[in-house]
Amino acid sequence: MKTTYNVFVISDSSGQTGTALAKTAAAQFPEAYANISQYPFIQTKSILTGILKLAKENQAIIFHTLVDSELSDMVTQFAEENQLFSFDCIQKPIDIISQRLHESSAAVPGLVHDLNAAYFKRIDAIEFTVANDDGRHPENLARADIVILGVSRTSKTPLSLYLANKSYKVANVPIGPNLQLPQEVWDLNPKKVFGLTNSIEKLQEIRAQRMKEYGIENDTRYSNADNIKKELDYAHHLYQKIGCLCIKVADKSIEETASIITESLPKFTQP
């Protein structure tokens, strides 16, 4: 079985340069599988912060092409502080050309691409999704194109960010027997609400690994199979009451789950 590792390509433009470099390097390791995720058009600290948090959770290798040196330094510093591997694909080439010409760069992101309405719509979607992650600001749920519900560790955040890069405004809400569900959920069109579930075994494995990262080796309520079953039973019952589509993510990639969601959306929510 191939070893799988995560690669994040973060760019202030389309991300094609960083993705090409990442794929070229990954091709030299045919016995391993590189799960490459692209995060293009990133030009604000708030959005970058959300992506870096996700990179840490996934122990991702980061390739970045950020013309803004402040954002680039932010990635490098975050990677160093969190023991992540990162590679700056653009600042060194800029420095070399700058030294050769004895002049500063324009430092303008995306000069090789035209900015259009689609670009700004994507940025707006990403900013909305980062701001409304993990149940924050339930008053904004009505403004979301997609609302994702799920118990802990069902990949709500990475799925939300992936869909945001497709220009969907996404809000995700954690659920559980001991969590207060926002009243706003009941006012939503159930066709734009999607409930995530998983197998008991997969969730137990993921959560136990999470506890180990925190230095906790023993079985906890969080990773206990009986407790996980109660959470999943609660989730199934809730999804039935809401009338939303339930998606089991145990055997699906982020891309597959996202495809199910976008194909199930009403036409008026298409980006």
PDB file of C-alpha atoms in Angstrom:
ATOM      1  CA  MET A   1       0.000   0.000   0.000  1.00  0.00           C
ATOM      2  CA  LYS A   2       1.388   3.394  -1.010  1.00  0.00           C
ATOM      3  CA  THR A   3       2.291   5.966   1.616  1.00  0.00           C
ATOM      4  CA  THR A   4       0.038   9.020   1.277  1.00  0.00           C
ATOM      5  CA  TYR A   5       1.185  12.524   2.137  1.00  0.00           C
ATOM      6  CA  ASN A   6      -0.507  15.897   1.784  1.00  0.00           C
ATOM      7  CA  VAL A   7       0.793  18.819  -0.253  1.00  0.00           C
ATOM      8  CA  PHE A   8      -0.735  22.288  -0.098  1.00  0.00           C
ATOM      9  CA  VAL A   9      -0.082  24.715  -2.949  1.00  0.00           C
ATOM     10  CA  ILE A  10      -0.805  28.266  -1.804  1.00  0.00           C
ATOM     11  CA  SER A  11      -0.733  31.066  -4.352  1.00  0.00           C
ATOM     12  CA  ASP A  12      -1.899  34.641  -4.841  1.00  0.00           C
ATOM     13  CA  SER A  13      -2.702  33.766  -8.450  1.00  0.00           C
ATOM     14  CA  SER A  14      -3.901  30.584 -10.189  1.00  0.00           C
ATOM     15  CA  GLY A  15      -1.379  28.319  -8.443  1.00  0.00           C
ATOM     16  CA  GLN A  16      -0.247  26.676 -11.672  1.00  0.00           C
ATOM     17  CA  THR A  17       3.440  27.358 -11.019  1.00  0.00           C
ATOM     18  CA  GLY A  18       3.476  25.874  -7.529  1.00  0.00           C
ATOM     19  CA  THR A  19       1.342  22.915  -8.597  1.00  0.00           C
ATOM     20  CA  ALA A  20       3.669  22.131 -11.510  1.00  0.00           C
ATOM     21  CA  LEU A  21       6.697  22.197  -9.191  1.00  0.00           C
ATOM     22  CA  ALA A  22       4.964  20.040  -6.590  1.00  0.00           C
ATOM     23  CA  LYS A  23       3.870  17.470  -9.175  1.00  0.00           C
ATOM     24  CA  THR A  24       7.334  17.376 -10.763  1.00  0.00           C
ATOM     25  CA  ALA A  25       8.975  16.735  -7.397  1.00  0.00           C
ATOM     26  CA  ALA A  26       6.339  14.207  -6.304  1.00  0.00           C
ATOM     27  CA  ALA A  27       6.780  12.235  -9.531  1.00  0.00           C
ATOM     28  CA  GLN A  28      10.267  11.281  -8.342  1.00  0.00           C
ATOM     29  CA  PHE A  29       8.679   9.212  -5.554  1.00  0.00           C
ATOM     30  CA  PRO A  30       6.453   6.734  -7.433  1.00  0.00           C
ATOM     31  CA  GLU A  31       6.001   4.495  -4.387  1.00  0.00           C
ATOM     32  CA  ALA A  32       4.169   7.260  -2.526  1.00  0.00           C
ATOM     33  CA  TYR A  33       0.969   9.168  -3.325  1.00  0.00           C
ATOM     34  CA  ALA A  34       0.906  12.960  -3.104  1.00  0.00           C
ATOM     35  CA  ASN A  35      -2.519  14.327  -2.222  1.00  0.00           C
ATOM     36  CA  ILE A  36      -2.158  17.821  -3.698  1.00  0.00           C
ATOM     37  CA  SER A  37      -4.629  20.536  -2.673  1.00  0.00           C
ATOM     38  CA  GLN A  38      -4.615  23.935  -4.400  1.00  0.00           C
ATOM     39  CA  TYR A  39      -5.441  27.213  -2.650  1.00  0.00           C
ATOM     40  CA  PRO A  40      -5.255  29.892  -5.356  1.00  0.00           C
ATOM     41  CA  PHE A  41      -5.930  33.649  -5.212  1.00  0.00           C
ATOM     42  CA  ILE A  42      -4.892  34.020  -1.569  1.00  0.00           C
ATOM     43  CA  GLN A  43      -4.130  37.663  -0.844  1.00  0.00           C
ATOM     44  CA  THR A  44      -5.238  38.341   2.734  1.00  0.00           C
ATOM     45  CA  LYS A  45      -3.841  37.304   6.107  1.00  0.00           C
ATOM     46  CA  SER A  46      -7.221  36.131   7.381  1.00  0.00           C
ATOM     47  CA  ILE A  47      -7.679  33.628   4.558  1.00  0.00           C
ATOM     48  CA  LEU A  48      -4.056  32.504   4.747  1.00  0.00           C
ATOM     49  CA  THR A  49      -4.385  31.905   8.492  1.00  0.00           C
ATOM     50  CA  GLY A  50      -7.283  29.501   7.930  1.00  0.00           C
ATOM     51  CA  ILE A  51      -5.374  27.570   5.282  1.00  0.00           C
ATOM     52  CA  LEU A  52      -2.238  27.327   7.428  1.00  0.00           C
ATOM     53  CA  LYS A  53      -4.326  25.964  10.293  1.00  0.00           C
ATOM     54  CA  LEU A  54      -5.634  23.319   7.915  1.00  0.00           C
ATOM     55  CA  ALA A  55      -2.089  22.560   6.714  1.00  0.00           C
ATOM     56  CA  LYS A  56      -1.015  21.926  10.296  1.00  0.00           C
ATOM     57  CA  GLU A  57      -3.948  19.575  10.893  1.00  0.00           C
ATOM     58  CA  ASN A  58      -2.990  17.596   7.778  1.00  0.00           C
ATOM     59  CA  GLN A  59       0.792  17.777   8.338  1.00  0.00           C
ATOM     60  CA  ALA A  60       1.039  19.069   4.783  1.00  0.00           C
ATOM     61  CA  ILE A  61       4.118  20.016   2.812  1.00  0.00           C
ATOM     62  CA  ILE A  62       3.587  23.598   1.628  1.00  0.00           C
ATOM     63  CA  PHE A  63       4.594  24.973  -1.776  1.00  0.00           C
ATOM     64  CA  HIS A  64       3.825  28.675  -2.006  1.00  0.00           C
ATOM     65  CA  THR A  65       4.010  31.328  -4.687  1.00  0.00           C
ATOM     66  CA  LEU A  66       3.154  34.529  -2.845  1.00  0.00           C
ATOM     67  CA  VAL A  67       4.441  37.769  -4.335  1.00  0.00           C
ATOM     68  CA  ASP A  68       3.638  39.690  -1.159  1.00  0.00           C
ATOM     69  CA  SER A  69       6.765  39.126   0.954  1.00  0.00           C
ATOM     70  CA  GLU A  70       4.786  39.617   4.176  1.00  0.00           C
ATOM     71  CA  LEU A  71       2.438  36.764   3.313  1.00  0.00           C
ATOM     72  CA  SER A  72       5.354  34.635   2.141  1.00  0.00           C
ATOM     73  CA  ASP A  73       7.210  35.244   5.408  1.00  0.00           C
ATOM     74  CA  MET A  74       4.029  34.391   7.296  1.00  0.00           C
ATOM     75  CA  VAL A  75       3.969  30.937   5.667  1.00  0.00           C
ATOM     76  CA  THR A  76       7.668  30.340   6.274  1.00  0.00           C
ATOM     77  CA  GLN A  77       7.449  31.346   9.925  1.00  0.00           C
ATOM     78  CA  PHE A  78       4.326  29.261  10.531  1.00  0.00           C
ATOM     79  CA  ALA A  79       5.987  26.219   8.947  1.00  0.00           C
ATOM     80  CA  GLU A  80       9.088  26.615  11.108  1.00  0.00           C
ATOM     81  CA  GLU A  81       7.082  27.048  14.312  1.00  0.00           C
ATOM     82  CA  ASN A  82       4.922  23.988  13.581  1.00  0.00           C
ATOM     83  CA  GLN A  83       7.608  21.664  12.159  1.00  0.00           C
ATOM     84  CA  LEU A  84       6.105  21.665   8.663  1.00  0.00           C
ATOM     85  CA  PHE A  85       8.110  21.464   5.447  1.00  0.00           C
ATOM     86  CA  SER A  86       7.642  24.417   3.106  1.00  0.00           C
ATOM     87  CA  PHE A  87       9.144  25.710  -0.112  1.00  0.00           C
ATOM     88  CA  ASP A  88       8.981  29.299  -1.361  1.00  0.00           C
ATOM     89  CA  CYS A  89       8.721  29.048  -5.148  1.00  0.00           C
ATOM     90  CA  ILE A  90       8.759  32.763  -5.982  1.00  0.00           C
ATOM     91  CA  GLN A  91      10.611  35.024  -3.525  1.00  0.00           C
ATOM     92  CA  LYS A  92      14.093  33.697  -4.371  1.00  0.00           C
ATOM     93  CA  PRO A  93      13.628  34.163  -8.144  1.00  0.00           C
ATOM     94  CA  ILE A  94      12.297  37.690  -7.472  1.00  0.00           C
ATOM     95  CA  ASP A  95      15.348  38.460  -5.332  1.00  0.00           C
ATOM     96  CA  ILE A  96      17.737  37.207  -8.020  1.00  0.00           C
ATOM     97  CA  ILE A  97      16.147  39.307 -10.776  1.00  0.00           C
ATOM     98  CA  SER A  98      15.942  42.304  -8.458  1.00  0.00           C
ATOM     99  CA  GLN A  99      19.684  42.077  -7.728  1.00  0.00           C
ATOM    100  CA  ARG A 100      20.533  41.669 -11.425  1.00  0.00           C
ATOM    101  CA  LEU A 101      18.432  44.708 -12.450  1.00  0.00           C
ATOM    102  CA  HIS A 102      19.249  46.770  -9.343  1.00  0.00           C
ATOM    103  CA  GLU A 103      15.590  47.601  -8.858  1.00  0.00           C
ATOM    104  CA  SER A 104      12.660  46.466  -6.731  1.00  0.00           C
ATOM    105  CA  SER A 105       9.900  44.234  -8.026  1.00  0.00           C
ATOM    106  CA  ALA A 106       6.369  45.522  -8.630  1.00  0.00           C
ATOM    107  CA  ALA A 107       5.147  43.177  -5.840  1.00  0.00           C
ATOM    108  CA  VAL A 108       1.734  42.945  -7.482  1.00  0.00           C
ATOM    109  CA  PRO A 109       0.052  39.506  -7.292  1.00  0.00           C
ATOM    110  CA  GLY A 110      -1.412  37.921 -10.397  1.00  0.00           C
ATOM    111  CA  LEU A 111       0.164  40.190 -13.017  1.00  0.00           C
ATOM    112  CA  VAL A 112       0.172  37.286 -15.469  1.00  0.00           C
ATOM    113  CA  HIS A 113      -3.582  36.825 -15.067  1.00  0.00           C
ATOM    114  CA  ASP A 114      -6.497  39.159 -15.719  1.00  0.00           C
ATOM    115  CA  LEU A 115      -8.657  39.917 -12.705  1.00  0.00           C
ATOM    116  CA  ASN A 116     -12.323  39.482 -13.463  1.00  0.00           C
ATOM    117  CA  ALA A 117     -15.677  39.009 -11.746  1.00  0.00           C
ATOM    118  CA  ALA A 118     -15.012  35.288 -11.221  1.00  0.00           C
ATOM    119  CA  TYR A 119     -11.814  36.089  -9.323  1.00  0.00           C
ATOM    120  CA  PHE A 120     -13.538  38.468  -6.924  1.00  0.00           C
ATOM    121  CA  LYS A 121     -16.425  36.035  -6.431  1.00  0.00           C
ATOM    122  CA  ARG A 122     -13.975  33.328  -5.422  1.00  0.00           C
ATOM    123  CA  ILE A 123     -12.198  35.632  -2.983  1.00  0.00           C
ATOM    124  CA  ASP A 124     -15.539  36.616  -1.460  1.00  0.00           C
ATOM    125  CA  ALA A 125     -16.500  32.942  -1.083  1.00  0.00           C
ATOM    126  CA  ILE A 126     -13.203  32.049   0.596  1.00  0.00           C
ATOM    127  CA  GLU A 127     -13.408  34.978   3.014  1.00  0.00           C
ATOM    128  CA  PHE A 128     -16.994  34.060   3.925  1.00  0.00           C
ATOM    129  CA  THR A 129     -16.066  30.403   4.466  1.00  0.00           C
ATOM    130  CA  VAL A 130     -13.071  31.150   6.690  1.00  0.00           C
ATOM    131  CA  ALA A 131     -15.136  33.580   8.776  1.00  0.00           C
ATOM    132  CA  ASN A 132     -17.970  31.073   9.215  1.00  0.00           C
ATOM    133  CA  ASP A 133     -15.928  27.973  10.012  1.00  0.00           C
ATOM    134  CA  ASP A 134     -16.762  25.666  12.937  1.00  0.00           C
ATOM    135  CA  GLY A 135     -20.130  27.173  13.837  1.00  0.00           C
ATOM    136  CA  ARG A 136     -19.020  30.778  14.113  1.00  0.00           C
ATOM    137  CA  HIS A 137     -21.592  33.475  13.323  1.00  0.00           C
ATOM    138  CA  PRO A 138     -24.735  31.315  12.946  1.00  0.00           C
ATOM    139  CA  GLU A 139     -26.579  34.489  11.971  1.00  0.00           C
ATOM    140  CA  ASN A 140     -24.795  34.187   8.597  1.00  0.00           C
ATOM    141  CA  LEU A 141     -26.098  30.699   7.783  1.00  0.00           C
ATOM    142  CA  ALA A 142     -28.898  32.095   5.615  1.00  0.00           C
ATOM    143  CA  ARG A 143     -26.273  33.807   3.417  1.00  0.00           C
ATOM    144  CA  ALA A 144     -24.379  30.559   2.748  1.00  0.00           C
ATOM    145  CA  ASP A 145     -24.731  28.656  -0.511  1.00  0.00           C
ATOM    146  CA  ILE A 146     -23.929  25.449   1.361  1.00  0.00           C
ATOM    147  CA  VAL A 147     -24.221  24.527   5.046  1.00  0.00           C
ATOM    148  CA  ILE A 148     -22.294  21.475   6.255  1.00  0.00           C
ATOM    149  CA  LEU A 149     -23.124  19.660   9.497  1.00  0.00           C
ATOM    150  CA  GLY A 150     -21.050  16.948  11.109  1.00  0.00           C
ATOM    151  CA  VAL A 151     -19.647  15.494  14.305  1.00  0.00           C
ATOM    152  CA  SER A 152     -16.004  16.150  15.139  1.00  0.00           C
ATOM    153  CA  ARG A 153     -13.376  14.941  12.629  1.00  0.00           C
ATOM    154  CA  THR A 154     -15.645  14.408   9.625  1.00  0.00           C
ATOM    155  CA  SER A 155     -13.543  16.793   7.472  1.00  0.00           C
ATOM    156  CA  LYS A 156     -15.952  19.732   7.623  1.00  0.00           C
ATOM    157  CA  THR A 157     -13.263  22.427   7.356  1.00  0.00           C
ATOM    158  CA  PRO A 158     -11.172  21.007   4.466  1.00  0.00           C
ATOM    159  CA  LEU A 159     -14.360  20.230   2.549  1.00  0.00           C
ATOM    160  CA  SER A 160     -15.624  23.779   3.143  1.00  0.00           C
ATOM    161  CA  LEU A 161     -12.381  25.337   1.904  1.00  0.00           C
ATOM    162  CA  TYR A 162     -12.346  23.086  -1.161  1.00  0.00           C
ATOM    163  CA  LEU A 163     -15.885  24.192  -2.064  1.00  0.00           C
ATOM    164  CA  ALA A 164     -14.996  27.834  -1.364  1.00  0.00           C
ATOM    165  CA  ASN A 165     -12.272  27.555  -3.985  1.00  0.00           C
ATOM    166  CA  LYS A 166     -15.093  26.617  -6.359  1.00  0.00           C
ATOM    167  CA  SER A 167     -16.753  29.963  -5.452  1.00  0.00           C
ATOM    168  CA  TYR A 168     -19.356  28.593  -3.042  1.00  0.00           C
ATOM    169  CA  LYS A 169     -19.982  30.416   0.226  1.00  0.00           C
ATOM    170  CA  VAL A 170     -19.866  27.658   2.825  1.00  0.00           C
ATOM    171  CA  ALA A 171     -20.629  27.563   6.541  1.00  0.00           C
ATOM    172  CA  ASN A 172     -20.009  24.477   8.650  1.00  0.00           C
ATOM    173  CA  VAL A 173     -21.493  23.654  12.041  1.00  0.00           C
ATOM    174  CA  PRO A 174     -20.267  21.042  14.543  1.00  0.00           C
ATOM    175  CA  ILE A 175     -23.018  18.861  15.995  1.00  0.00           C
ATOM    176  CA  GLY A 176     -23.313  16.400  18.857  1.00  0.00           C
ATOM    177  CA  PRO A 177     -25.629  15.317  21.695  1.00  0.00           C
ATOM    178  CA  ASN A 178     -24.021  17.853  24.030  1.00  0.00           C
ATOM    179  CA  LEU A 179     -23.768  20.747  21.559  1.00  0.00           C
ATOM    180  CA  GLN A 180     -26.414  23.421  21.089  1.00  0.00           C
ATOM    181  CA  LEU A 181     -27.612  23.437  17.484  1.00  0.00           C
ATOM    182  CA  PRO A 182     -28.166  26.994  16.211  1.00  0.00           C
ATOM    183  CA  GLN A 183     -31.845  27.769  15.754  1.00  0.00           C
ATOM    184  CA  GLU A 184     -30.989  29.252  12.355  1.00  0.00           C
ATOM    185  CA  VAL A 185     -30.390  25.740  10.974  1.00  0.00           C
ATOM    186  CA  TRP A 186     -34.118  24.984  11.134  1.00  0.00           C
ATOM    187  CA  ASP A 187     -34.918  28.018   8.988  1.00  0.00           C
ATOM    188  CA  LEU A 188     -32.707  26.884   6.086  1.00  0.00           C
ATOM    189  CA  ASN A 189     -33.738  25.247   2.847  1.00  0.00           C
ATOM    190  CA  PRO A 190     -32.793  21.591   3.603  1.00  0.00           C
ATOM    191  CA  LYS A 191     -31.609  21.184   0.011  1.00  0.00           C
ATOM    192  CA  LYS A 192     -28.571  23.358   0.754  1.00  0.00           C
ATOM    193  CA  VAL A 193     -27.787  21.549   4.030  1.00  0.00           C
ATOM    194  CA  PHE A 194     -25.546  18.475   3.982  1.00  0.00           C
ATOM    195  CA  GLY A 195     -24.877  16.151   6.902  1.00  0.00           C
ATOM    196  CA  LEU A 196     -21.586  14.290   7.110  1.00  0.00           C
ATOM    197  CA  THR A 197     -21.177  10.951   8.828  1.00  0.00           C
ATOM    198  CA  ASN A 198     -18.468   8.318   9.108  1.00  0.00           C
ATOM    199  CA  SER A 199     -17.902   4.769  10.325  1.00  0.00           C
ATOM    200  CA  ILE A 200     -17.299   4.188  14.029  1.00  0.00           C
ATOM    201  CA  GLU A 201     -13.989   2.493  13.259  1.00  0.00           C
ATOM    202  CA  LYS A 202     -12.686   5.303  11.057  1.00  0.00           C
ATOM    203  CA  LEU A 203     -13.670   8.029  13.499  1.00  0.00           C
ATOM    204  CA  GLN A 204     -12.130   6.130  16.400  1.00  0.00           C
ATOM    205  CA  GLU A 205      -8.869   5.780  14.458  1.00  0.00           C
ATOM    206  CA  ILE A 206      -8.780   9.471  13.511  1.00  0.00           C
ATOM    207  CA  ARG A 207      -9.637  10.688  16.998  1.00  0.00           C
ATOM    208  CA  ALA A 208      -7.205   8.332  18.743  1.00  0.00           C
ATOM    209  CA  GLN A 209      -4.436   9.656  16.504  1.00  0.00           C
ATOM    210  CA  ARG A 210      -5.493  13.185  17.349  1.00  0.00           C
ATOM    211  CA  MET A 211      -5.227  12.409  21.064  1.00  0.00           C
ATOM    212  CA  LYS A 212      -1.739  10.959  20.570  1.00  0.00           C
ATOM    213  CA  GLU A 213      -0.680  14.235  18.976  1.00  0.00           C
ATOM    214  CA  TYR A 214      -1.718  15.905  22.227  1.00  0.00           C
ATOM    215  CA  GLY A 215       0.256  13.357  24.244  1.00  0.00           C
ATOM    216  CA  ILE A 216      -2.808  11.396  25.394  1.00  0.00           C
ATOM    217  CA  GLU A 217      -2.392   7.670  24.738  1.00  0.00           C
ATOM    218  CA  ASN A 218      -5.290   6.174  26.744  1.00  0.00           C
ATOM    219  CA  ASP A 219      -8.846   5.726  25.538  1.00  0.00           C
ATOM    220  CA  THR A 220     -10.890   8.887  26.117  1.00  0.00           C
ATOM    221  CA  ARG A 221     -14.568   9.760  25.833  1.00  0.00           C
ATOM    222  CA  TYR A 222     -13.668  11.554  22.597  1.00  0.00           C
ATOM    223  CA  SER A 223     -12.241   8.388  21.013  1.00  0.00           C
ATOM    224  CA  ASN A 224     -14.440   5.816  22.770  1.00  0.00           C
ATOM    225  CA  ALA A 225     -16.388   3.637  20.318  1.00  0.00           C
ATOM    226  CA  ASP A 226     -19.612   3.648  22.383  1.00  0.00           C
ATOM    227  CA  ASN A 227     -19.575   7.425  22.632  1.00  0.00           C
ATOM    228  CA  ILE A 228     -18.850   7.793  18.910  1.00  0.00           C
ATOM    229  CA  LYS A 229     -21.834   5.532  18.154  1.00  0.00           C
ATOM    230  CA  LYS A 230     -24.058   7.827  20.250  1.00  0.00           C
ATOM    231  CA  GLU A 231     -22.787  10.845  18.309  1.00  0.00           C
ATOM    232  CA  LEU A 232     -23.413   9.182  14.942  1.00  0.00           C
ATOM    233  CA  ASP A 233     -26.885   8.003  15.997  1.00  0.00           C
ATOM    234  CA  TYR A 234     -27.666  11.573  17.041  1.00  0.00           C
ATOM    235  CA  ALA A 235     -26.386  12.871  13.699  1.00  0.00           C
ATOM    236  CA  HIS A 236     -28.499  10.422  11.651  1.00  0.00           C
ATOM    237  CA  HIS A 237     -31.619  11.318  13.642  1.00  0.00           C
ATOM    238  CA  LEU A 238     -30.920  15.043  13.214  1.00  0.00           C
ATOM    239  CA  TYR A 239     -30.377  14.745   9.455  1.00  0.00           C
ATOM    240  CA  GLN A 240     -33.685  12.896   9.121  1.00  0.00           C
ATOM    241  CA  LYS A 241     -35.517  15.634  11.038  1.00  0.00           C
ATOM    242  CA  ILE A 242     -33.936  18.360   8.904  1.00  0.00           C
ATOM    243  CA  GLY A 243     -34.539  16.423   5.689  1.00  0.00           C
ATOM    244  CA  CYS A 244     -31.033  17.033   4.362  1.00  0.00           C
ATOM    245  CA  LEU A 245     -28.778  14.749   2.356  1.00  0.00           C
ATOM    246  CA  CYS A 246     -26.552  12.535   4.518  1.00  0.00           C
ATOM    247  CA  ILE A 247     -23.099  11.675   3.123  1.00  0.00           C
ATOM    248  CA  LYS A 248     -20.833   8.998   4.583  1.00  0.00           C
ATOM    249  CA  VAL A 249     -17.267  10.212   4.087  1.00  0.00           C
ATOM    250  CA  ALA A 250     -15.429   7.094   5.310  1.00  0.00           C
ATOM    251  CA  ASP A 251     -14.528   5.887   1.829  1.00  0.00           C
ATOM    252  CA  LYS A 252     -14.645   9.192  -0.063  1.00  0.00           C
ATOM    253  CA  SER A 253     -12.054  11.819  -0.905  1.00  0.00           C
ATOM    254  CA  ILE A 254     -12.755  15.509  -0.334  1.00  0.00           C
ATOM    255  CA  GLU A 255     -13.197  15.871  -4.088  1.00  0.00           C
ATOM    256  CA  GLU A 256     -15.772  13.073  -4.256  1.00  0.00           C
ATOM    257  CA  THR A 257     -17.791  14.463  -1.363  1.00  0.00           C
ATOM    258  CA  ALA A 258     -17.682  17.952  -2.874  1.00  0.00           C
ATOM    259  CA  SER A 259     -18.909  16.584  -6.202  1.00  0.00           C
ATOM    260  CA  ILE A 260     -21.893  14.899  -4.520  1.00  0.00           C
ATOM    261  CA  ILE A 261     -22.770  18.181  -2.824  1.00  0.00           C
ATOM    262  CA  THR A 262     -22.505  20.407  -5.896  1.00  0.00           C
ATOM    263  CA  GLU A 263     -24.471  17.986  -8.041  1.00  0.00           C
ATOM    264  CA  SER A 264     -27.239  17.878  -5.422  1.00  0.00           C
ATOM    265  CA  LEU A 265     -27.626  21.648  -5.050  1.00  0.00           C
ATOM    266  CA  PRO A 266     -30.668  23.484  -6.381  1.00  0.00           C
ATOM    267  CA  LYS A 267     -29.898  25.369  -9.584  1.00  0.00           C
ATOM    268  CA  PHE A 268     -30.280  28.779  -7.918  1.00  0.00           C
ATOM    269  CA  THR A 269     -27.228  28.132  -5.717  1.00  0.00           C
ATOM    270  CA  GLN A 270     -24.834  27.338  -8.572  1.00  0.00           C
ATOM    271  CA  PRO A 271     -21.854  29.751  -8.628  1.00  0.00           C
TER     272      PRO A 271
END
